[in-house]
XYZ file of C-alpha atoms in Angstrom:
188
model
C -39.668 -91.729 125.732
C -42.489 -93.364 127.666
C -45.046 -92.323 130.309
C -46.561 -94.070 133.293
C -50.157 -95.340 133.540
C -51.468 -92.405 135.658
C -50.285 -89.594 133.387
C -52.471 -87.670 130.900
C -52.454 -89.655 127.683
C -54.034 -90.422 124.352
C -56.100 -93.537 123.775
C -55.882 -93.138 120.008
C -53.874 -91.273 117.398
C -54.361 -91.429 113.627
C -52.836 -89.510 110.736
C -55.095 -90.381 107.841
C -54.640 -94.061 107.048
C -50.869 -93.897 107.554
C -49.003 -96.358 109.750
C -47.227 -94.904 112.771
C -43.799 -96.269 113.686
C -43.749 -97.648 116.259
C -47.388 -98.750 116.359
C -49.477 -96.440 118.582
C -49.311 -97.146 122.306
C -50.552 -94.569 124.829
C -47.253 -94.794 126.735
C -45.015 -94.145 123.703
C -44.448 -90.436 123.079
C -42.453 -90.323 119.818
C -43.456 -91.617 116.381
C -42.533 -91.329 112.730
C -44.632 -91.667 109.600
C -44.030 -91.167 105.875
C -46.510 -89.820 103.325
C -46.696 -88.800 99.677
C -49.726 -86.619 100.472
C -49.720 -82.826 100.803
C -52.061 -83.208 103.782
C -53.613 -85.823 106.052
C -56.424 -85.748 108.602
C -55.118 -85.835 112.200
C -57.320 -87.383 114.880
C -56.384 -87.733 118.554
C -58.488 -89.179 121.368
C -57.731 -88.546 125.045
C -57.860 -91.436 127.516
C -59.964 -89.140 129.744
C -62.631 -87.646 127.412
C -62.647 -84.404 129.428
C -58.973 -83.651 128.780
C -57.994 -80.923 126.337
C -56.064 -81.852 123.165
C -53.970 -79.313 121.260
C -52.403 -80.250 117.914
C -49.666 -78.214 116.228
C -47.845 -78.768 112.961
C -44.731 -76.735 113.691
C -46.272 -73.489 114.943
C -49.591 -73.904 113.093
C -52.576 -75.099 115.135
C -54.488 -77.994 113.577
C -58.062 -78.667 114.686
C -58.575 -82.227 115.923
C -60.120 -84.235 113.076
C -58.968 -81.760 110.399
C -56.157 -81.973 107.849
C -52.610 -80.885 108.520
C -50.614 -79.545 105.555
C -47.130 -81.022 105.085
C -44.019 -79.460 103.615
C -41.689 -81.709 101.637
C -39.223 -83.230 104.109
C -39.693 -83.570 107.866
C -42.600 -81.923 109.679
C -43.012 -81.946 113.465
C -46.534 -82.658 114.688
C -47.006 -82.062 118.428
C -50.086 -83.344 120.238
C -50.481 -82.076 123.794
C -52.947 -83.620 126.254
C -53.837 -81.325 129.185
C -55.899 -82.000 132.287
C -59.191 -80.089 132.023
C -58.841 -78.877 135.639
C -55.072 -78.321 135.711
C -53.748 -77.139 132.333
C -50.168 -77.427 133.649
C -50.569 -81.223 133.887
C -49.698 -82.137 130.288
C -48.214 -84.880 128.188
C -46.723 -84.198 124.772
C -46.659 -86.659 121.873
C -44.394 -85.888 118.909
C -44.803 -87.323 115.414
C -42.198 -86.663 112.746
C -44.111 -86.679 109.461
C -41.862 -87.069 106.438
C -43.453 -85.971 103.174
C -41.699 -87.517 100.191
C -40.647 -85.248 97.361
C -42.067 -85.517 93.846
C -38.982 -83.817 92.348
C -37.390 -85.919 89.609
C -34.687 -83.837 87.993
C -31.210 -84.640 86.809
C -29.205 -81.919 88.533
C -25.816 -82.740 87.016
C -24.510 -85.081 84.350
C -20.844 -85.562 83.502
C -18.717 -87.981 81.543
C -15.152 -87.665 82.747
C -14.351 -83.949 82.565
C -17.172 -83.244 80.088
C -20.134 -81.635 81.817
C -23.616 -81.971 80.365
C -25.741 -78.979 79.435
C -29.123 -79.591 81.057
C -32.322 -78.265 79.470
C -34.953 -78.497 82.214
C -37.787 -77.467 79.878
C -37.234 -80.182 77.275
C -35.691 -82.675 79.725
C -32.625 -83.103 77.548
C -28.912 -83.162 78.253
C -26.161 -82.515 75.728
C -22.611 -83.638 76.439
C -19.624 -82.985 74.209
C -16.725 -85.351 74.901
C -13.139 -84.784 73.706
C -12.119 -85.663 70.158
C -11.239 -89.330 69.749
C -13.478 -90.552 72.599
C -15.144 -93.919 71.957
C -18.786 -93.529 73.011
C -19.806 -97.196 73.206
C -19.096 -97.714 76.936
C -19.032 -94.399 78.767
C -19.683 -94.224 82.527
C -21.520 -91.016 83.384
C -21.665 -89.455 86.830
C -25.256 -88.415 87.481
C -26.812 -86.426 90.332
C -30.583 -86.287 90.794
C -33.126 -84.602 93.079
C -32.846 -85.475 96.776
C -34.251 -88.935 97.480
C -34.742 -89.714 93.776
C -33.167 -92.552 91.780
C -32.103 -92.840 88.149
C -32.082 -95.709 85.678
C -29.665 -96.564 84.188
C -27.742 -95.704 87.352
C -24.823 -93.348 87.705
C -21.559 -95.084 86.818
C -23.127 -97.761 84.593
C -21.265 -98.185 81.282
C -23.599 -97.048 78.517
C -23.452 -96.944 74.720
C -24.055 -93.346 73.593
C -23.874 -94.079 69.838
C -27.525 -92.908 69.818
C -29.367 -90.726 72.370
C -30.031 -92.564 75.656
C -33.108 -92.194 77.842
C -32.675 -91.948 81.608
C -35.702 -92.302 83.869
C -35.647 -90.444 87.177
C -38.060 -91.702 89.843
C -38.847 -89.220 92.611
C -38.584 -90.009 96.321
C -42.372 -90.534 96.351
C -41.836 -93.659 94.206
C -44.550 -92.717 91.711
C -43.503 -89.525 89.925
C -41.134 -90.113 87.005
C -39.443 -88.061 84.307
C -37.601 -89.305 81.232
C -34.450 -87.374 80.273
C -32.797 -87.809 76.883
C -28.982 -87.599 76.810
C -27.129 -86.969 73.573
C -23.344 -87.323 73.460
C -21.325 -85.787 70.657
C -17.596 -86.095 70.025
C -15.720 -82.825 69.571
C -14.221 -82.366 66.151
C -10.462 -82.198 65.815
């Protein structure tokens, strides 16, 4: 969505030091931005300094120049510019702020029909495979927290002769957790 040159508008919009997509332009009304932060300072400047700016994060009012608090996932930041003499003459800018998650859990781990028992306190997983299974090249199916990644990856043949460490990296790209997987073969 875009506006014309004579409509109420912003001359500047900043969310901390984050980069808006697309780059800010007073005629562009919708933006996206991604952050790892729990909050960022929001600053908006009206083209006409006398205009009134209202900022809302969802239903919560944010004072211009103050920090907005983000939930993990998508947050809708609405900046409304109103004519000081005619409050019905408004323009609304919308920024979708995506806060990356720091969750880095293995939520399920299976080898064939054998399901792993996950200990979230110790970050360990125990899997018992059927009697006679060769454990030198098993391909586990692994699920992790939303947006996270795991290494070695799900489906990669792995030698479970000894315990294997899996590293989960959260969506934020910085938070990690090592999980130790031990595979035992059921006795006959």
